[in-house]
Amino acid sequence: MRGGESFSSEKVKLLAAVLLLQLCYAGYNIAAKVALDKGIGQFVFPVYTNVIGFLLLAPFAYFLEKEVRPSLSLSLLFQFFLLASFGITIAQVCLLIGLCYVPTTYAVAIQNLCPALTFAMAAALGLEQVHIAKRYGLAKVLGTVTSIGGATVVTLYKGHPLLPHPLSTNVLATPIISNSILHWTLGCASILGSCTIWSAWIVLQVPVVKKYPAKLSFSAFICFFGFLQCLVVACISETDSEKWKVHSVEQLCTILYSGLVVSGVAIALLIWCIDKGGPLFTAVFGPVQIVAVAIVSVLIFDDQLYLGGVVGSIIIVFGLYLVLWGKNEEKVSNQDMNQGLQSHLLQIDPCE
């Protein structure tokens, strides 16, 4: 009984952690949008957030993981560097470019493609079983294809606006740089690129975390290398000194939130969730972001809802839950198979 209660408690902790993680990332999308609208450079923003995240994590990692931290090698440092380039530098820069052209609500909607991409990459690397002949395997494959189709709809079909007029006159509300189809497509493509890289980052973490289980130290290294890489990119791309300055309280608050909560706490939480629940389970709760960001974006940023975005988002979520259903059915099937095998072994007479 105690074993069952412990298992249930672990599942509740994991579920709470994943939901909190999604809310953290929802807040990041909103915070990044505010910072960009207020004039901070899109390549400068991740420099500030990642150095704050590193400064937050480094002391905890040093003191709390003295006994469990493995020794470093050049190979491990190189893997940390590559993971930082995927999950921090490229993914964040692509996302911030996309937020300049696409409303926050649709940026988050497109990001729900991540679970399908994560499943496809995990399956390709042998971290996730497909079993196409079984219905749960077929559901995961169909869900992946459906999610990709939904993301394609969001990217290529903008559609008519669904709201007759802005709902707010808040000072944070600012227009998108351009409503042209070209800029819409560019923004969506940038966010799709961010999703692809981020999904690869989640999958590639799995073998590295097994070799280096000190999760806080792992997170601190990721933030440190991400900071260095983003600094190089920003120094090359942002020559205007005004883009480096913090001009308002809103900018300062968004930088602190993104650095402390997202680059600091959320990265450590993400690595813990991947270790406990696997890459696919960690990625499937993306629709929580849609709800949180959609409410804030429409009420505060005056983001418009477009038909193509809504239809595409529904398709993405439907595909997402096909993958989730297939994953759950696979787990039940494996449990039944293991119980049947154990029962068969117990019936075997050891004297025979």
Tab-separated table of C-alpha atoms in Angstrom:
chain	number	residue	atom	x	y	z
A	1	MET	CA	0.000	0.000	0.000
A	2	ARG	CA	2.799	2.356	0.894
A	3	GLY	CA	4.459	1.628	-2.434
A	4	GLY	CA	1.272	2.583	-4.273
A	5	GLU	CA	0.893	5.765	-2.244
A	6	SER	CA	4.520	6.674	-2.913
A	7	PHE	CA	4.051	6.069	-6.635
A	8	SER	CA	0.902	8.210	-6.648
A	9	SER	CA	2.703	10.962	-4.744
A	10	GLU	CA	5.540	10.938	-7.271
A	11	LYS	CA	3.044	11.228	-10.138
A	12	VAL	CA	1.345	14.206	-8.444
A	13	LYS	CA	4.715	15.904	-7.924
A	14	LEU	CA	5.692	15.317	-11.541
A	15	LEU	CA	2.335	16.608	-12.835
A	16	ALA	CA	2.553	19.716	-10.636
A	17	ALA	CA	6.128	20.338	-11.789
A	18	VAL	CA	5.215	20.042	-15.486
A	19	LEU	CA	2.206	22.376	-15.105
A	20	LEU	CA	4.348	24.910	-13.233
A	21	LEU	CA	6.963	24.631	-15.961
A	22	GLN	CA	4.403	25.463	-18.658
A	23	LEU	CA	3.154	28.476	-16.704
A	24	CYS	CA	6.756	29.675	-16.359
A	25	TYR	CA	7.239	29.448	-20.118
A	26	ALA	CA	3.898	31.181	-20.724
A	27	GLY	CA	5.138	34.037	-18.556
A	28	TYR	CA	8.373	34.115	-20.556
A	29	ASN	CA	6.519	34.630	-23.836
A	30	ILE	CA	4.606	37.520	-22.303
A	31	ALA	CA	7.679	39.028	-20.629
A	32	ALA	CA	9.742	38.783	-23.816
A	33	LYS	CA	6.981	40.485	-25.808
A	34	VAL	CA	6.876	43.381	-23.315
A	35	ALA	CA	10.675	43.758	-23.370
A	36	LEU	CA	10.839	43.770	-27.174
A	37	ASP	CA	7.951	46.224	-27.483
A	38	LYS	CA	9.710	48.549	-25.038
A	39	GLY	CA	12.814	48.691	-27.230
A	40	ILE	CA	15.342	46.226	-25.865
A	41	GLY	CA	17.342	44.395	-28.528
A	42	GLN	CA	16.068	40.949	-29.436
A	43	PHE	CA	19.636	39.588	-29.263
A	44	VAL	CA	20.438	41.481	-26.051
A	45	PHE	CA	17.471	40.174	-24.054
A	46	PRO	CA	18.760	36.560	-23.770
A	47	VAL	CA	22.202	37.859	-22.716
A	48	TYR	CA	20.726	39.497	-19.633
A	49	THR	CA	18.349	36.664	-18.787
A	50	ASN	CA	20.967	33.915	-19.036
A	51	VAL	CA	23.594	35.691	-16.967
A	52	ILE	CA	20.952	36.234	-14.262
A	53	GLY	CA	19.986	32.566	-14.469
A	54	PHE	CA	23.614	31.497	-14.126
A	55	LEU	CA	24.225	33.774	-11.130
A	56	LEU	CA	21.121	32.311	-9.469
A	57	LEU	CA	21.960	28.651	-10.098
A	58	ALA	CA	25.734	28.625	-9.612
A	59	PRO	CA	25.822	29.066	-5.787
A	60	PHE	CA	23.115	26.439	-5.211
A	61	ALA	CA	24.842	24.031	-7.597
A	62	TYR	CA	28.211	24.517	-5.919
A	63	PHE	CA	27.077	24.029	-2.330
A	64	LEU	CA	24.234	21.522	-2.709
A	65	GLU	CA	25.867	19.125	-5.168
A	66	LYS	CA	29.395	18.852	-3.803
A	67	GLU	CA	28.927	15.177	-2.983
A	68	VAL	CA	27.086	14.075	-6.110
A	69	ARG	CA	28.725	16.202	-8.811
A	70	PRO	CA	30.800	13.995	-11.168
A	71	SER	CA	34.195	15.145	-12.364
A	72	LEU	CA	34.233	17.188	-15.550
A	73	SER	CA	35.887	16.223	-18.798
A	74	LEU	CA	36.463	18.027	-22.080
A	75	SER	CA	33.867	15.747	-23.664
A	76	LEU	CA	31.216	16.747	-21.102
A	77	LEU	CA	32.024	20.445	-21.432
A	78	PHE	CA	31.694	20.170	-25.208
A	79	GLN	CA	28.302	18.463	-24.805
A	80	PHE	CA	27.179	21.260	-22.431
A	81	PHE	CA	28.309	23.793	-25.024
A	82	LEU	CA	26.325	22.073	-27.794
A	83	LEU	CA	23.213	21.752	-25.631
A	84	ALA	CA	23.441	25.452	-24.753
A	85	SER	CA	23.703	26.360	-28.431
A	86	PHE	CA	20.521	24.366	-29.122
A	87	GLY	CA	18.303	25.122	-26.144
A	88	ILE	CA	19.502	28.619	-25.251
A	89	THR	CA	21.111	30.470	-28.138
A	90	ILE	CA	19.397	29.269	-31.308
A	91	ALA	CA	16.000	28.413	-29.795
A	92	GLN	CA	15.654	31.674	-27.848
A	93	VAL	CA	16.917	33.905	-30.658
A	94	CYS	CA	14.524	32.300	-33.167
A	95	LEU	CA	11.642	32.674	-30.719
A	96	LEU	CA	12.405	36.352	-30.068
A	97	ILE	CA	12.633	37.061	-33.804
A	98	GLY	CA	9.262	35.365	-34.266
A	99	LEU	CA	7.657	37.420	-31.477
A	100	CYS	CA	8.520	40.572	-33.431
A	101	TYR	CA	6.200	39.493	-36.259
A	102	VAL	CA	3.574	37.192	-34.735
A	103	PRO	CA	1.136	37.802	-31.838
A	104	THR	CA	2.131	36.044	-28.625
A	105	THR	CA	-0.941	33.802	-28.699
A	106	TYR	CA	0.051	32.244	-32.028
A	107	ALA	CA	3.696	31.983	-31.052
A	108	VAL	CA	2.602	29.780	-28.151
A	109	ALA	CA	0.146	27.869	-30.362
A	110	ILE	CA	2.919	26.964	-32.788
A	111	GLN	CA	5.111	25.883	-29.882
A	112	ASN	CA	2.588	23.107	-29.191
A	113	LEU	CA	4.177	21.368	-32.135
A	114	CYS	CA	7.087	20.546	-29.796
A	115	PRO	CA	5.590	17.297	-28.372
A	116	ALA	CA	5.107	15.853	-31.871
A	117	LEU	CA	8.619	16.860	-32.906
A	118	THR	CA	9.976	15.499	-29.632
A	119	PHE	CA	8.251	12.155	-30.248
A	120	ALA	CA	9.570	11.960	-33.817
A	121	MET	CA	13.144	12.698	-32.716
A	122	ALA	CA	12.968	10.373	-29.704
A	123	ALA	CA	11.640	7.598	-31.929
A	124	ALA	CA	14.414	8.177	-34.454
A	125	LEU	CA	17.030	7.882	-31.688
A	126	GLY	CA	15.416	4.796	-30.152
A	127	LEU	CA	14.324	6.611	-26.974
A	128	GLU	CA	10.637	6.147	-27.855
A	129	GLN	CA	9.026	2.983	-29.254
A	130	VAL	CA	6.723	3.374	-32.288
A	131	HIS	CA	5.008	-0.043	-32.816
A	132	ILE	CA	3.095	1.140	-35.894
A	133	ALA	CA	1.176	-2.180	-36.073
A	134	LYS	CA	-0.496	-1.480	-32.722
A	135	ARG	CA	-3.206	1.130	-32.296
A	136	TYR	CA	-1.290	3.162	-29.721
A	137	GLY	CA	1.705	3.283	-32.061
A	138	LEU	CA	-0.524	4.352	-34.926
A	139	ALA	CA	-2.118	7.027	-32.717
A	140	LYS	CA	1.294	8.512	-31.873
A	141	VAL	CA	2.297	8.619	-35.537
A	142	LEU	CA	-1.049	10.113	-36.666
A	143	GLY	CA	-0.885	12.630	-33.828
A	144	THR	CA	2.570	13.714	-34.925
A	145	VAL	CA	1.467	14.170	-38.531
A	146	THR	CA	-1.702	16.012	-37.434
A	147	SER	CA	0.266	18.433	-35.256
A	148	ILE	CA	2.645	19.187	-38.109
A	149	GLY	CA	-0.381	19.815	-40.343
A	150	GLY	CA	-1.840	22.226	-37.782
A	151	ALA	CA	1.428	24.144	-37.557
A	152	THR	CA	1.450	24.373	-41.359
A	153	VAL	CA	-2.053	25.879	-41.290
A	154	VAL	CA	-1.011	28.506	-38.734
A	155	THR	CA	2.059	29.389	-40.811
A	156	LEU	CA	0.566	29.539	-44.298
A	157	TYR	CA	-3.046	30.601	-43.665
A	158	LYS	CA	-3.688	33.745	-41.654
A	159	GLY	CA	-7.424	34.102	-42.315
A	160	HIS	CA	-9.865	36.789	-41.229
A	161	PRO	CA	-9.718	38.558	-37.855
A	162	LEU	CA	-12.241	37.199	-35.352
A	163	LEU	CA	-12.409	40.141	-32.937
A	164	PRO	CA	-14.296	43.240	-34.182
A	165	HIS	CA	-12.183	45.742	-32.251
A	166	PRO	CA	-9.386	45.883	-29.638
A	167	LEU	CA	-10.453	44.890	-26.151
A	168	SER	CA	-7.990	47.128	-24.298
A	169	THR	CA	-6.162	50.419	-24.491
A	170	ASN	CA	-3.432	49.361	-22.090
A	171	VAL	CA	-0.106	51.129	-22.580
A	172	LEU	CA	1.603	47.759	-23.007
A	173	ALA	CA	-0.424	47.131	-26.165
A	174	THR	CA	1.616	47.751	-29.298
A	175	PRO	CA	1.030	46.837	-32.930
A	176	ILE	CA	2.904	44.065	-34.664
A	177	ILE	CA	5.729	45.310	-36.894
A	178	SER	CA	3.749	44.404	-39.977
A	179	ASN	CA	0.560	42.579	-40.850
A	180	SER	CA	1.882	41.507	-44.231
A	181	ILE	CA	1.750	37.855	-45.203
A	182	LEU	CA	5.520	37.885	-45.694
A	183	HIS	CA	6.214	39.013	-42.132
A	184	TRP	CA	3.580	36.643	-40.763
A	185	THR	CA	5.223	33.727	-42.561
A	186	LEU	CA	8.702	34.840	-41.473
A	187	GLY	CA	7.577	35.052	-37.845
A	188	CYS	CA	5.900	31.645	-37.919
A	189	ALA	CA	8.905	30.078	-39.651
A	190	SER	CA	11.225	31.504	-36.968
A	191	ILE	CA	9.072	30.031	-34.203
A	192	LEU	CA	8.894	26.690	-36.026
A	193	GLY	CA	12.684	26.738	-36.155
A	194	SER	CA	12.752	27.466	-32.416
A	195	CYS	CA	10.382	24.534	-31.763
A	196	THR	CA	12.503	22.135	-33.816
A	197	ILE	CA	15.719	23.118	-32.055
A	198	TRP	CA	14.064	23.066	-28.613
A	199	SER	CA	12.651	19.585	-29.240
A	200	ALA	CA	16.090	18.351	-30.251
A	201	TRP	CA	17.478	19.933	-27.074
A	202	ILE	CA	14.997	18.017	-24.897
A	203	VAL	CA	15.810	14.689	-26.534
A	204	LEU	CA	19.582	15.189	-26.543
A	205	GLN	CA	19.569	15.980	-22.829
A	206	VAL	CA	18.534	12.442	-21.898
A	207	PRO	CA	21.908	10.669	-22.381
A	208	VAL	CA	23.859	13.636	-20.984
A	209	VAL	CA	21.810	13.781	-17.763
A	210	LYS	CA	22.468	10.068	-17.232
A	211	LYS	CA	26.208	10.718	-17.403
A	212	TYR	CA	26.029	13.905	-15.329
A	213	PRO	CA	23.159	13.560	-12.812
A	214	ALA	CA	23.978	16.761	-10.877
A	215	LYS	CA	21.002	18.648	-12.305
A	216	LEU	CA	21.637	22.086	-10.782
A	217	SER	CA	25.246	22.054	-11.956
A	218	PHE	CA	24.118	20.847	-15.376
A	219	SER	CA	21.627	23.748	-15.562
A	220	ALA	CA	24.258	26.265	-14.443
A	221	PHE	CA	26.661	25.143	-17.175
A	222	ILE	CA	23.881	25.420	-19.782
A	223	CYS	CA	23.091	28.981	-18.675
A	224	PHE	CA	26.785	29.933	-18.604
A	225	PHE	CA	27.545	28.702	-22.110
A	226	GLY	CA	24.234	30.125	-23.360
A	227	PHE	CA	25.196	33.514	-21.919
A	228	LEU	CA	28.601	33.467	-23.658
A	229	GLN	CA	27.093	32.452	-27.006
A	230	CYS	CA	24.288	35.018	-26.832
A	231	LEU	CA	26.824	37.700	-25.853
A	232	VAL	CA	28.866	37.005	-28.986
A	233	VAL	CA	25.734	37.092	-31.168
A	234	ALA	CA	24.518	40.331	-29.558
A	235	CYS	CA	27.896	42.075	-29.885
A	236	ILE	CA	27.916	41.280	-33.599
A	237	SER	CA	24.228	42.017	-34.301
A	238	GLU	CA	23.297	44.872	-31.945
A	239	THR	CA	25.553	47.829	-32.721
A	240	ASP	CA	23.046	50.392	-31.436
A	241	SER	CA	23.934	51.147	-27.799
A	242	GLU	CA	20.302	52.078	-27.070
A	243	LYS	CA	19.317	48.439	-27.593
A	244	TRP	CA	21.528	47.479	-24.644
A	245	LYS	CA	19.973	49.941	-22.218
A	246	VAL	CA	17.132	49.206	-19.804
A	247	HIS	CA	14.776	52.145	-20.365
A	248	SER	CA	11.844	51.356	-18.093
A	249	VAL	CA	10.645	49.517	-15.007
A	250	GLU	CA	8.683	47.150	-17.262
A	251	GLN	CA	11.884	46.137	-19.069
A	252	LEU	CA	13.722	45.587	-15.781
A	253	CYS	CA	10.880	43.443	-14.398
A	254	THR	CA	10.684	41.316	-17.552
A	255	ILE	CA	14.461	40.777	-17.556
A	256	LEU	CA	14.458	39.781	-13.884
A	257	TYR	CA	11.480	37.453	-14.347
A	258	SER	CA	12.969	35.798	-17.422
A	259	GLY	CA	16.376	35.460	-15.802
A	260	LEU	CA	15.328	34.267	-12.358
A	261	VAL	CA	12.263	32.202	-13.217
A	262	VAL	CA	12.862	30.956	-16.764
A	263	SER	CA	16.628	30.837	-17.282
A	264	GLY	CA	17.140	29.858	-13.638
A	265	VAL	CA	14.290	27.904	-12.057
A	266	ALA	CA	12.567	26.628	-15.220
A	267	ILE	CA	15.693	25.115	-16.768
A	268	ALA	CA	16.450	23.178	-13.585
A	269	LEU	CA	12.789	22.142	-13.355
A	270	LEU	CA	12.777	21.065	-17.001
A	271	ILE	CA	15.826	18.842	-16.554
A	272	TRP	CA	14.245	17.261	-13.444
A	273	CYS	CA	10.971	16.609	-15.325
A	274	ILE	CA	12.794	15.019	-18.264
A	275	ASP	CA	14.728	12.776	-15.879
A	276	LYS	CA	11.570	11.686	-13.998
A	277	GLY	CA	8.938	11.605	-16.747
A	278	GLY	CA	10.827	11.427	-20.024
A	279	PRO	CA	11.025	13.946	-22.878
A	280	LEU	CA	7.561	13.285	-24.352
A	281	PHE	CA	5.632	13.550	-21.071
A	282	THR	CA	7.427	16.816	-20.317
A	283	ALA	CA	6.445	18.290	-23.673
A	284	VAL	CA	2.764	17.293	-23.901
A	285	PHE	CA	1.348	19.938	-21.558
A	286	GLY	CA	1.894	22.816	-23.967
A	287	PRO	CA	-1.826	23.739	-24.258
A	288	VAL	CA	-1.605	25.144	-20.721
A	289	GLN	CA	0.504	27.892	-22.280
A	290	ILE	CA	-2.128	28.619	-24.922
A	291	VAL	CA	-4.846	29.303	-22.359
A	292	ALA	CA	-2.674	31.499	-20.136
A	293	VAL	CA	-1.077	33.493	-22.952
A	294	ALA	CA	-4.278	33.891	-24.987
A	295	ILE	CA	-6.101	35.513	-22.073
A	296	VAL	CA	-3.259	37.901	-21.265
A	297	SER	CA	-2.466	38.707	-24.907
A	298	VAL	CA	-6.007	39.618	-25.890
A	299	LEU	CA	-6.698	41.655	-22.755
A	300	ILE	CA	-3.335	43.418	-22.375
A	301	PHE	CA	-1.558	43.412	-25.740
A	302	ASP	CA	-4.694	43.780	-27.914
A	303	ASP	CA	-3.535	40.789	-29.969
A	304	GLN	CA	-6.047	39.952	-32.667
A	305	LEU	CA	-7.374	36.421	-33.128
A	306	TYR	CA	-7.284	35.179	-36.729
A	307	LEU	CA	-9.227	32.294	-38.224
A	308	GLY	CA	-6.168	30.459	-39.525
A	309	GLY	CA	-4.454	30.645	-36.150
A	310	VAL	CA	-7.484	29.326	-34.278
A	311	VAL	CA	-8.103	26.468	-36.732
A	312	GLY	CA	-4.422	25.525	-36.794
A	313	SER	CA	-4.210	25.631	-32.989
A	314	ILE	CA	-7.198	23.284	-32.653
A	315	ILE	CA	-5.579	20.851	-35.095
A	316	ILE	CA	-2.267	21.004	-33.192
A	317	VAL	CA	-3.972	20.315	-29.848
A	318	PHE	CA	-5.975	17.429	-31.356
A	319	GLY	CA	-2.772	15.884	-32.696
A	320	LEU	CA	-1.076	16.492	-29.381
A	321	TYR	CA	-3.698	14.520	-27.490
A	322	LEU	CA	-3.592	11.708	-30.019
A	323	VAL	CA	0.091	11.375	-29.123
A	324	LEU	CA	-0.728	11.581	-25.410
A	325	TRP	CA	-3.490	8.959	-25.708
A	326	GLY	CA	-1.166	6.648	-27.608
A	327	LYS	CA	1.531	7.116	-24.980
A	328	ASN	CA	-0.908	6.249	-22.191
A	329	GLU	CA	-2.245	3.181	-24.024
A	330	GLU	CA	1.317	1.990	-24.600
A	331	LYS	CA	2.049	2.282	-20.886
A	332	VAL	CA	-1.094	0.292	-19.974
A	333	SER	CA	-0.253	-2.374	-22.564
A	334	ASN	CA	3.304	-2.737	-21.253
A	335	GLN	CA	2.052	-3.040	-17.672
A	336	ASP	CA	-0.439	-5.765	-18.673
A	337	MET	CA	2.308	-7.597	-20.559
A	338	ASN	CA	4.664	-7.451	-17.572
A	339	GLN	CA	1.953	-8.676	-15.194
A	340	GLY	CA	1.129	-11.545	-17.550
A	341	LEU	CA	4.790	-12.501	-17.812
A	342	GLN	CA	5.205	-12.446	-14.024
A	343	SER	CA	2.093	-14.573	-13.567
A	344	HIS	CA	3.377	-17.080	-16.115
A	345	LEU	CA	6.788	-17.302	-14.405
A	346	LEU	CA	5.158	-17.887	-11.003
A	347	GLN	CA	3.195	-20.833	-12.420
A	348	ILE	CA	6.343	-22.565	-13.664
A	349	ASP	CA	7.415	-25.435	-11.384
A	350	PRO	CA	11.127	-24.866	-10.602
A	351	CYS	CA	11.614	-28.660	-10.217
A	352	GLU	CA	10.642	-29.344	-13.800
